[in-house]
Tab-separated table of C-alpha atoms and ligand atoms in Angstrom:
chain	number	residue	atom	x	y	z
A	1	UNK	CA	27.371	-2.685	8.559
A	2	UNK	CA	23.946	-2.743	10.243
A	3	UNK	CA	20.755	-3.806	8.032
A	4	UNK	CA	16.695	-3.039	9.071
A	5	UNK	CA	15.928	-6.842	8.647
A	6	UNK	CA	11.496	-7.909	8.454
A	7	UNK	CA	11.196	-9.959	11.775
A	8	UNK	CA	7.658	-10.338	11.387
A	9	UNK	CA	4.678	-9.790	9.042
A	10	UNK	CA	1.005	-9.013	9.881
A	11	UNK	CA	-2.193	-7.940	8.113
A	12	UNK	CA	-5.554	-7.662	8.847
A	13	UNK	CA	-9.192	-7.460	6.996
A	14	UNK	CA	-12.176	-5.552	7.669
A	15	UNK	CA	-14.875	-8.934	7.623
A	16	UNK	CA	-17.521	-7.703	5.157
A	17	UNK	CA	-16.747	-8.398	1.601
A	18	UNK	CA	-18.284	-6.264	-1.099
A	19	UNK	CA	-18.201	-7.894	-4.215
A	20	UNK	CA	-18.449	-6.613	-8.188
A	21	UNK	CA	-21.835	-8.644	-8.200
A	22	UNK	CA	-23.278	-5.692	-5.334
A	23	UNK	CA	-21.465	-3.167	-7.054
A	24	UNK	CA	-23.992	-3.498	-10.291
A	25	UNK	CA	-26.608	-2.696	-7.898
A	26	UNK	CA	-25.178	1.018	-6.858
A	27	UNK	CA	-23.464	2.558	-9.777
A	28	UNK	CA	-23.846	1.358	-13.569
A	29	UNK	CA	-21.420	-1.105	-13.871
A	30	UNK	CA	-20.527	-4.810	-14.361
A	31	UNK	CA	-18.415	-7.693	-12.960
A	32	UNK	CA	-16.804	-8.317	-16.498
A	33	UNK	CA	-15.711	-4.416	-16.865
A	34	UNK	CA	-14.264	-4.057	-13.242
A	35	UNK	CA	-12.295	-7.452	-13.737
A	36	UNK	CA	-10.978	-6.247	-17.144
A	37	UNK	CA	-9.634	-3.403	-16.490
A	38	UNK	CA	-8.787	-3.569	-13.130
A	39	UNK	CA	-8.370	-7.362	-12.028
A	40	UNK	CA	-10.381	-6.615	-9.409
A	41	UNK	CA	-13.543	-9.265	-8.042
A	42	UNK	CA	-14.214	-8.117	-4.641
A	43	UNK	CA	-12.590	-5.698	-1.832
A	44	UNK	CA	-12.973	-5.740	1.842
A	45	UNK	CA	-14.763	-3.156	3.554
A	46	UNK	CA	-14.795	-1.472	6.943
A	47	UNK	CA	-17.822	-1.961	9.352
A	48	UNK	CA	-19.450	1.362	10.657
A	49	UNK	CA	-17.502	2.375	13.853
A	50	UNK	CA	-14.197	0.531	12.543
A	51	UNK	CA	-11.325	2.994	11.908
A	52	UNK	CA	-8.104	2.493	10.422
A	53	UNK	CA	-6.507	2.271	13.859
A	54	UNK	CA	-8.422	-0.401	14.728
A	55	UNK	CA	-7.525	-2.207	11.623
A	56	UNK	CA	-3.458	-1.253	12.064
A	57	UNK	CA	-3.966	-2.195	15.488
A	58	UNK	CA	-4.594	-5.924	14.397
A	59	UNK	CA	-1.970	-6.108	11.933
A	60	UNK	CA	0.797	-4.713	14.471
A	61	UNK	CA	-0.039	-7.273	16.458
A	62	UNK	CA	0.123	-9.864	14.505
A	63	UNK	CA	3.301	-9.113	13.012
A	64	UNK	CA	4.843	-8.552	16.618
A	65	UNK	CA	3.744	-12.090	17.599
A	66	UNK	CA	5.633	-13.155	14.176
A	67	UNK	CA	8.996	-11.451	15.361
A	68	UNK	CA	8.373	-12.473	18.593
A	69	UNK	CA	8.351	-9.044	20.436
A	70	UNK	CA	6.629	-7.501	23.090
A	71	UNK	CA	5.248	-3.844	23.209
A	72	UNK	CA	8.145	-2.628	25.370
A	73	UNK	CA	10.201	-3.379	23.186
A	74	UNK	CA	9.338	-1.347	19.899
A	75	UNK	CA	11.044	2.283	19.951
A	76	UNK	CA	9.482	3.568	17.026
A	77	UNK	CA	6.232	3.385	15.216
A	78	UNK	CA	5.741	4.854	11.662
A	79	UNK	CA	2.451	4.465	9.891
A	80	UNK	CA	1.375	5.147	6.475
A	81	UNK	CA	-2.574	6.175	5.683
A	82	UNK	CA	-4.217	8.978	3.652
A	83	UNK	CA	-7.235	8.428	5.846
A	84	UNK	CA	-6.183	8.600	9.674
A	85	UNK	CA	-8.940	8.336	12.530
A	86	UNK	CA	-8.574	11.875	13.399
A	87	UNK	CA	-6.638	14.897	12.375
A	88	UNK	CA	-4.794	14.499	15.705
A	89	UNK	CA	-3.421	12.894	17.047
A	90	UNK	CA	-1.902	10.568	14.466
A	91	UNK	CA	-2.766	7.701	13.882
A	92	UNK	CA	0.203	6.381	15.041
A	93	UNK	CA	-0.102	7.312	18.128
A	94	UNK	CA	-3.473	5.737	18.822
A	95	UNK	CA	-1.978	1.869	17.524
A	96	UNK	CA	0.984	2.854	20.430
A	97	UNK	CA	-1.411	3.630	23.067
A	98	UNK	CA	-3.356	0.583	22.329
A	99	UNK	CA	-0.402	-1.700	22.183
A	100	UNK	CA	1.082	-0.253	25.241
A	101	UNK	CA	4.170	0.670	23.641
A	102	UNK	CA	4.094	4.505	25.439
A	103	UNK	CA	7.126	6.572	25.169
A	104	UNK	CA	8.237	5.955	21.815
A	105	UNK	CA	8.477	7.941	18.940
A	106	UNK	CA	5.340	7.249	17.057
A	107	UNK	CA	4.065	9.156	13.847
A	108	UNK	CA	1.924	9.090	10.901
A	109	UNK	CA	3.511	9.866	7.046
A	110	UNK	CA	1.252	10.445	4.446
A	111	UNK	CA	2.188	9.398	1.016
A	112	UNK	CA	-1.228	8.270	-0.287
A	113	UNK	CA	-0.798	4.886	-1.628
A	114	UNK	CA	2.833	4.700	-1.524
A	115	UNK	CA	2.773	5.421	2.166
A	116	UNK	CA	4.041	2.198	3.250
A	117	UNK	CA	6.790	2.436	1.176
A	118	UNK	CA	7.470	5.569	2.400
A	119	UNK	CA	7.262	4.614	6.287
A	120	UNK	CA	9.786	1.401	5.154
A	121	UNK	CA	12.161	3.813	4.144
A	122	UNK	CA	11.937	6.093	7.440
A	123	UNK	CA	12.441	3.199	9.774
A	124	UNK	CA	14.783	1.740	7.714
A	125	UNK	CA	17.191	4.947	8.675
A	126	UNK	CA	16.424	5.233	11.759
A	127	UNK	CA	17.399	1.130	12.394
A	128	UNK	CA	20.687	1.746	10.036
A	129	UNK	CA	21.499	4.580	12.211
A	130	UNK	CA	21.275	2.882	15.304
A	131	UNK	CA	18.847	5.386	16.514
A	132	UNK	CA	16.221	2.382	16.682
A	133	UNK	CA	16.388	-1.265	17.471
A	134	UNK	CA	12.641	-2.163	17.182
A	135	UNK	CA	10.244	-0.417	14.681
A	136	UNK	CA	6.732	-1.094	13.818
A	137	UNK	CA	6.306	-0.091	10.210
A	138	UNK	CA	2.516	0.271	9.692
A	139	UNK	CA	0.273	1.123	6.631
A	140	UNK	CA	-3.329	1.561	7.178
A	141	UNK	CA	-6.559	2.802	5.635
A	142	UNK	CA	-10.126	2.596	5.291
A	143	UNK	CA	-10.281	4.259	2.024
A	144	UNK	CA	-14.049	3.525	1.861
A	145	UNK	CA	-14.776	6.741	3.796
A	146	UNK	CA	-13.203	8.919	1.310
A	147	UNK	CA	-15.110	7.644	-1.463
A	148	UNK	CA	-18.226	8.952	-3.292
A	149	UNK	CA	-20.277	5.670	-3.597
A	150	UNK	CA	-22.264	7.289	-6.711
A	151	UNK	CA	-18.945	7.756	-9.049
A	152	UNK	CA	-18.735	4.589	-10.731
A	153	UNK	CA	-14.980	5.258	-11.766
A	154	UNK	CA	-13.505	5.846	-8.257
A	155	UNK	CA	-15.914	3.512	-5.978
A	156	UNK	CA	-15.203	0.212	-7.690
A	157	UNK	CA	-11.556	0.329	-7.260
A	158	UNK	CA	-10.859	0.717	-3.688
A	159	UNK	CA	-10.714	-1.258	-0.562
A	160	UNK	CA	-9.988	-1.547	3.796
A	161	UNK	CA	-6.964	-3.086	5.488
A	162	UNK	CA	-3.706	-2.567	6.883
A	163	UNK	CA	-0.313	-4.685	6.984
A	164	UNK	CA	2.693	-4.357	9.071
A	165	UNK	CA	6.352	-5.527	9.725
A	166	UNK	CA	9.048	-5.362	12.541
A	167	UNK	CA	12.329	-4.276	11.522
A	168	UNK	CA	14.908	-5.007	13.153
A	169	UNK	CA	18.946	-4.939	13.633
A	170	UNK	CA	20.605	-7.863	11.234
A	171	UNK	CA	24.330	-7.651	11.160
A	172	UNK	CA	24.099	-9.994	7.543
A	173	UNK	CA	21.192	-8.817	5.277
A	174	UNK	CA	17.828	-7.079	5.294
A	175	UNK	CA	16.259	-3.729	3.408
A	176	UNK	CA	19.319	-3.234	0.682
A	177	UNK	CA	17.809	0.115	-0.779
A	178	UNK	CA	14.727	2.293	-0.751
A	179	UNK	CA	14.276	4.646	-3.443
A	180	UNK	CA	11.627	7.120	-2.874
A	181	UNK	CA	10.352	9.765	-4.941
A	182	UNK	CA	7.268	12.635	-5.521
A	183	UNK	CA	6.330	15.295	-8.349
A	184	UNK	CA	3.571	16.844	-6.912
A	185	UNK	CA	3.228	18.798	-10.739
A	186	UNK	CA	0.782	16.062	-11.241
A	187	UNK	CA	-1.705	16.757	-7.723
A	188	UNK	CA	-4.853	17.241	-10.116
A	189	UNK	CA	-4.418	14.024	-11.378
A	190	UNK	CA	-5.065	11.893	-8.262
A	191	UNK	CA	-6.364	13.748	-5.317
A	192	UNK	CA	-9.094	14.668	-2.745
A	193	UNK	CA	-10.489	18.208	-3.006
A	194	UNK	CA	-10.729	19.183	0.687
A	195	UNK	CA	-9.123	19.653	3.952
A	196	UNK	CA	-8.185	21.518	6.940
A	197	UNK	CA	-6.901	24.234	6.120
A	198	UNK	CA	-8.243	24.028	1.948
A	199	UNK	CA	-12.031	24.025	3.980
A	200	UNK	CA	-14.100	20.817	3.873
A	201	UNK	CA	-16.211	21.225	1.350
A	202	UNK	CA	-14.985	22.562	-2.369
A	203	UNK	CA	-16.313	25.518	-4.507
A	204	UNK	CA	-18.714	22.493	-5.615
A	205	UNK	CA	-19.653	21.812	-2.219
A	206	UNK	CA	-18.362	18.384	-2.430
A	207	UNK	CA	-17.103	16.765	0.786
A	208	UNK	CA	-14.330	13.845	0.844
A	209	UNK	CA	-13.775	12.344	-2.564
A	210	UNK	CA	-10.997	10.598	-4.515
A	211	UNK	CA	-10.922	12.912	-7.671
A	212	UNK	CA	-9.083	10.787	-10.413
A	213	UNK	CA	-8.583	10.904	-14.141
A	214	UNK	CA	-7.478	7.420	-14.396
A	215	UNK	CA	-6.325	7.103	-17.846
A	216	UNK	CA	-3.341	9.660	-17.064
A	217	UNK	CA	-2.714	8.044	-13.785
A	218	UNK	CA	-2.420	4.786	-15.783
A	219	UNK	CA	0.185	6.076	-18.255
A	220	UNK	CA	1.834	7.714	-15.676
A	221	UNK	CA	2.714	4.697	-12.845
A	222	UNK	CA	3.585	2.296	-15.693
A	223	UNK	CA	6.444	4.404	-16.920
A	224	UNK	CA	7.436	5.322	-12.987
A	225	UNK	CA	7.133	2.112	-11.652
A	226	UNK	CA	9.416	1.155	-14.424
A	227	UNK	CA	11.909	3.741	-13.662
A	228	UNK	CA	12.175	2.899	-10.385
A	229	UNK	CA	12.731	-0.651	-10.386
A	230	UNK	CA	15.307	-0.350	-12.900
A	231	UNK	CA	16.969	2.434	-10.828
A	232	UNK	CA	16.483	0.027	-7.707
A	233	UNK	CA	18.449	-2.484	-9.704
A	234	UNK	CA	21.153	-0.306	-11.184
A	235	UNK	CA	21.978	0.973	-7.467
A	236	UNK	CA	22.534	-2.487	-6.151
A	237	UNK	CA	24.738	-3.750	-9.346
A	238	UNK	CA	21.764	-6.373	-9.965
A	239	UNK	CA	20.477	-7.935	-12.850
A	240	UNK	CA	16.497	-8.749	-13.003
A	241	UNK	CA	17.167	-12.489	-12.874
A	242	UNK	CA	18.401	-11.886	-9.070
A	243	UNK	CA	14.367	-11.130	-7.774
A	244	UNK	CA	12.841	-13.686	-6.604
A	245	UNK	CA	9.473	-12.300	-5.551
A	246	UNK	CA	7.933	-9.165	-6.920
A	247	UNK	CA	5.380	-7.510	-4.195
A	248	UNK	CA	3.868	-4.589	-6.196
A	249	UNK	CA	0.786	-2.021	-4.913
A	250	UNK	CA	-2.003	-3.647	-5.877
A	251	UNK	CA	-4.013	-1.045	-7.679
A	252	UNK	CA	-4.786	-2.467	-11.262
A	253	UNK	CA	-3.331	-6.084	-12.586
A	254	UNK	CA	-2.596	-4.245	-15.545
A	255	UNK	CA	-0.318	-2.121	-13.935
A	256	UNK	CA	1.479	-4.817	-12.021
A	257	UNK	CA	1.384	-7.300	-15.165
A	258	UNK	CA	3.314	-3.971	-17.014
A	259	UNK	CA	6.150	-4.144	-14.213
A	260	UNK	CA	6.706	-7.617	-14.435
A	261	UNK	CA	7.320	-7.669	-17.766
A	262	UNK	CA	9.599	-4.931	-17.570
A	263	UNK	CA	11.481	-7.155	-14.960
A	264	UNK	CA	11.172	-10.338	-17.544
A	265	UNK	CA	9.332	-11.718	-13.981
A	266	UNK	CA	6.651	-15.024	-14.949
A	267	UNK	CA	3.523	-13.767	-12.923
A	268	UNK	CA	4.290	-17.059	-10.751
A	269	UNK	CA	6.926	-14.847	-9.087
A	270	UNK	CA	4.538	-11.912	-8.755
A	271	UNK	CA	2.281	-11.556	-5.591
A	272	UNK	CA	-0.796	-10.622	-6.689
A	273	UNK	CA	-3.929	-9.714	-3.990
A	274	UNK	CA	-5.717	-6.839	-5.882
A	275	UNK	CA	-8.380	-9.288	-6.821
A	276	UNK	CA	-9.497	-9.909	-3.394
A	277	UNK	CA	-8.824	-6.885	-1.753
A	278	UNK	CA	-8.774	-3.965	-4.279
A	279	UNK	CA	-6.440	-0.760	-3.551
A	280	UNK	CA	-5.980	-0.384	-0.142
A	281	UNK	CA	-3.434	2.327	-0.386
A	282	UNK	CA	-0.650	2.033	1.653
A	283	UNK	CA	-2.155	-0.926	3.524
A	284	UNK	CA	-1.262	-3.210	-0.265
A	285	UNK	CA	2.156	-3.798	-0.162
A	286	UNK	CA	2.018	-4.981	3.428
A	287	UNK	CA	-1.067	-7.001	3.196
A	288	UNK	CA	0.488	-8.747	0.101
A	289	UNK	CA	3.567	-9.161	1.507
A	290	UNK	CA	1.852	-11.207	4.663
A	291	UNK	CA	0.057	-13.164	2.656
A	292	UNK	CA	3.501	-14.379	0.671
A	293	UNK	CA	5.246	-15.143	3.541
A	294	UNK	CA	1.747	-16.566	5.825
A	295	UNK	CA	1.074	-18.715	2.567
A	296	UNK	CA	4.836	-20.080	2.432
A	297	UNK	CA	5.458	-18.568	-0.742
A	298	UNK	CA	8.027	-16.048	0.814
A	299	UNK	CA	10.558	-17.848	2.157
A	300	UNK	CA	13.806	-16.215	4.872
A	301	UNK	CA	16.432	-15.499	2.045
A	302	UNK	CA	14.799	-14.459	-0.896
A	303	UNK	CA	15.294	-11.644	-2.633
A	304	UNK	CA	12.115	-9.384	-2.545
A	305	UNK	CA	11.167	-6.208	-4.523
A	306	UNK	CA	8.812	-4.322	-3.346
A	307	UNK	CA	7.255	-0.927	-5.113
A	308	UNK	CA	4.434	1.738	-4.773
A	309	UNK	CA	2.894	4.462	-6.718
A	310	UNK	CA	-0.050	6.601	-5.997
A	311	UNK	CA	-1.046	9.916	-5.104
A	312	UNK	CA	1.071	13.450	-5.436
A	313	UNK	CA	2.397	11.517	-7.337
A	314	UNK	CA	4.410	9.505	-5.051
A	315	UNK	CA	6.550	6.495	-5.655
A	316	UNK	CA	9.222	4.541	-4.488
A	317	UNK	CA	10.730	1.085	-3.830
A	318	UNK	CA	12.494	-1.237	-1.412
A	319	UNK	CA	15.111	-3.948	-2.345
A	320	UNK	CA	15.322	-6.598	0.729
A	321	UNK	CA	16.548	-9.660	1.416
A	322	UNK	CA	13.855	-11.427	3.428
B	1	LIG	N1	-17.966	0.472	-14.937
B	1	LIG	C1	-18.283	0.581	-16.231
B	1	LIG	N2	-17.797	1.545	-17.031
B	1	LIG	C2	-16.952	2.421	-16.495
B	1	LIG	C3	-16.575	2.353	-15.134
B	1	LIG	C4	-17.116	1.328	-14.361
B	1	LIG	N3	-16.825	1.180	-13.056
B	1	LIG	N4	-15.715	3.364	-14.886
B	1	LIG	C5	-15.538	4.039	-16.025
B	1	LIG	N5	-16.306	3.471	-17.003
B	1	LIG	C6	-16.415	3.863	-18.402
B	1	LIG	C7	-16.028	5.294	-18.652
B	1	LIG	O1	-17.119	6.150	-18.386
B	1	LIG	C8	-15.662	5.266	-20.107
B	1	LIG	O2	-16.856	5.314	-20.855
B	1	LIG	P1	-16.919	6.137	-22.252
B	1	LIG	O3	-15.904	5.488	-23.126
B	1	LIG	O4	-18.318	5.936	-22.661
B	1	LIG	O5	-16.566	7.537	-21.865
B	1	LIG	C9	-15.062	3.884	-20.313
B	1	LIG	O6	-15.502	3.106	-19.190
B	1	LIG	C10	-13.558	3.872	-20.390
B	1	LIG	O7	-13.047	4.647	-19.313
B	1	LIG	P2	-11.509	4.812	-19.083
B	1	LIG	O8	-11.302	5.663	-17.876
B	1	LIG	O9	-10.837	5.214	-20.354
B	1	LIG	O10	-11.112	3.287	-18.777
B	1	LIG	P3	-9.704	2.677	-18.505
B	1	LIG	O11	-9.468	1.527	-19.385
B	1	LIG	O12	-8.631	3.730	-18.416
B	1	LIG	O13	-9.878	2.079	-17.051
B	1	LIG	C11	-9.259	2.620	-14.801
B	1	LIG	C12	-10.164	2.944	-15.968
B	1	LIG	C13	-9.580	3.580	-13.671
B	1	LIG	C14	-9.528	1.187	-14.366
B	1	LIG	C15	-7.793	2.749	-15.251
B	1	LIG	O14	-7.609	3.978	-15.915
B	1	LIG	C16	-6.843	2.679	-14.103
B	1	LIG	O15	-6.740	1.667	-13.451
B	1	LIG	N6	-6.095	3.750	-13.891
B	1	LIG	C17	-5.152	3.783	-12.797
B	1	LIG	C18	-5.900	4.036	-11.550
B	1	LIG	C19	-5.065	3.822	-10.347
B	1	LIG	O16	-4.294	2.905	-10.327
B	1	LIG	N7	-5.259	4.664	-9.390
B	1	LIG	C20	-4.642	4.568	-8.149
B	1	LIG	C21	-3.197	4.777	-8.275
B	1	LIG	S1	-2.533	4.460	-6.724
């Protein structure tokens, strides 16, 4: 039996820092409401001129010099974002050309925030399979373009960054499950108006917006996320005791306090960034994952879950052995 095992972790921040304090001063709002009900203090954001790619590019880099491979190597890159450089070609495939890793299959999947998750679970087969022996797994995003700076309920919960991993072959252990799913029944709930092929602008003649009614989303990931980690541990035969690290999106410490104690986890055992860095979408998991492992807190052999939710809806999981 062959296993995708993480060889390496990487992440990377935009350098400004926007905090809840400079947030009063654009939209009517306060430091003590965003904390509260999001956990949130400050977020990172992009500088004009700095795209997602360049962000991913940093991360993959990173996390290659972790796993100790060179550009040649890598035979597949999949990267998660809802908010690519250009429309083509993906984003993807700008991070390979930069890195010099030409020829290989490269491609963008777009699973809002749970695109990480999603890209995981790709590579994941295509390592299993055989079919790949080094892949880049990516997620990306500079979710402050897509946001309308004058809505005080979408602006103050977003942020930039990107994280990535190498997978590679492991005869022993590595990713043990993913588990992904989408009901896109609930797209009004959690989405941006335009598009290609939509037009880009809406009967409203609004541009690029994150259109959310947050209450429902709330409701809604709490009793997914639960689903899902409980179905993550009923396919492996595993009882909750048998995580040691929880690495949830980081979209609302509510949310992620909710999981844990559906998993009976102490938030010691929880790796929690959304106060410094917001949502970034599919770049969370990644980034917080980094951090665990940069920090020492991860350690090679533990058990790790890892799980997503966000737009569609979209959700999923990963069970891995570190
Ligand atoms: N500052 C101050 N007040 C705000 C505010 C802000 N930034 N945003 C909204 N409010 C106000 C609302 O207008 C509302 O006022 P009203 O009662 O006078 O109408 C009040 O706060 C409560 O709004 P509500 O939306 O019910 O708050 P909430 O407790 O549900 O918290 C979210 C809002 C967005 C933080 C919360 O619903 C959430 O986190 N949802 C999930 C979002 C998410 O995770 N999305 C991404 C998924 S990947």
């Amino acid at each position: 039996m062959t296993y995708a095992r993480i060889a390496g972790t990487g992440s990377h921040l935009p350098e400004r820092v926007l905090t809840n304090a400079e947030l009063e001063t654009l939209v009517d709002t306060s430091d003590e409401w965003i904390a509260e009900r999001t956990g949130i203090r400050q977020r990172h954001i992009a500088a004009p001129g700095e795209t997602t790619a360049d962000l991913a590019e940093q991360a993959a880099r990173k996390a290659m010099a972790a796993a100790g491979v060179e550009a040649a190597e890598i035979d597949l890159i999949v990267l998660g974002t809802t908010t690519p450089d250009l429309i083509f070609p993906s984003t993807a495939c700008l991070v390979q050309a930069r890195l010099g890793a030409n020829g290989c299959a490269a491609f963008d999947v777009n699973a809002a925030c749970s695109g990480f998750l999603y890209a995981l679970s790709v590579a994941n087969q295509f390592v299993r399979g055989g079919v790949a022996r080094c892949a880049l797994v990516i997620g990306a995003e500079t979710l402050s373009r897509m946001l309308d700076w004058s809505d005080r309920s979408t602006c103050v919960l977003f942020g930039d960054g990107a994280g990535a991993v190498v997978l590679k072959p492991d005869a022993e252990t590595g990713i043990l499950s993913t588990h992904l799913h989408a009901d896109g029944a609930y797209r009004h709930l959690l989405y941006n108006p335009v598009g290609v092929s939509a037009g880009f602008r809406d009967e409203k003649n609004h541009g690029v917006r994150v259109m959310m009614t947050g209450n429902d989303v709330f409701k809604v990931a709490v009793k997914t996320l639960d689903a899902v980690v409980e179905e993550t541990l009923a396919a492996n035969g595993l009882p909750k005791s048998a995580i040691d690290w929880l690495i949830p999106h980081q979209a609302n410490l509510r949310i992620i306090a909710a999981t844990a104690r559906r998993l009976e986890m102490p938030m010691e055992r929880v790796v929690v960034t959304v106060d410094r860095h917001g949502n970034t979408s599919a770049a969370s998991v990644p980034l917080a994952l980094d951090e665990a492992v940069r920090s020492g807190r991860v350690r090679r052999g533990d058990m790790l879950l890892l799980e997503a939710f966000g737009g569609g809806f979209t959700w999923g999981s990963a069970l891995l052995r570190f």
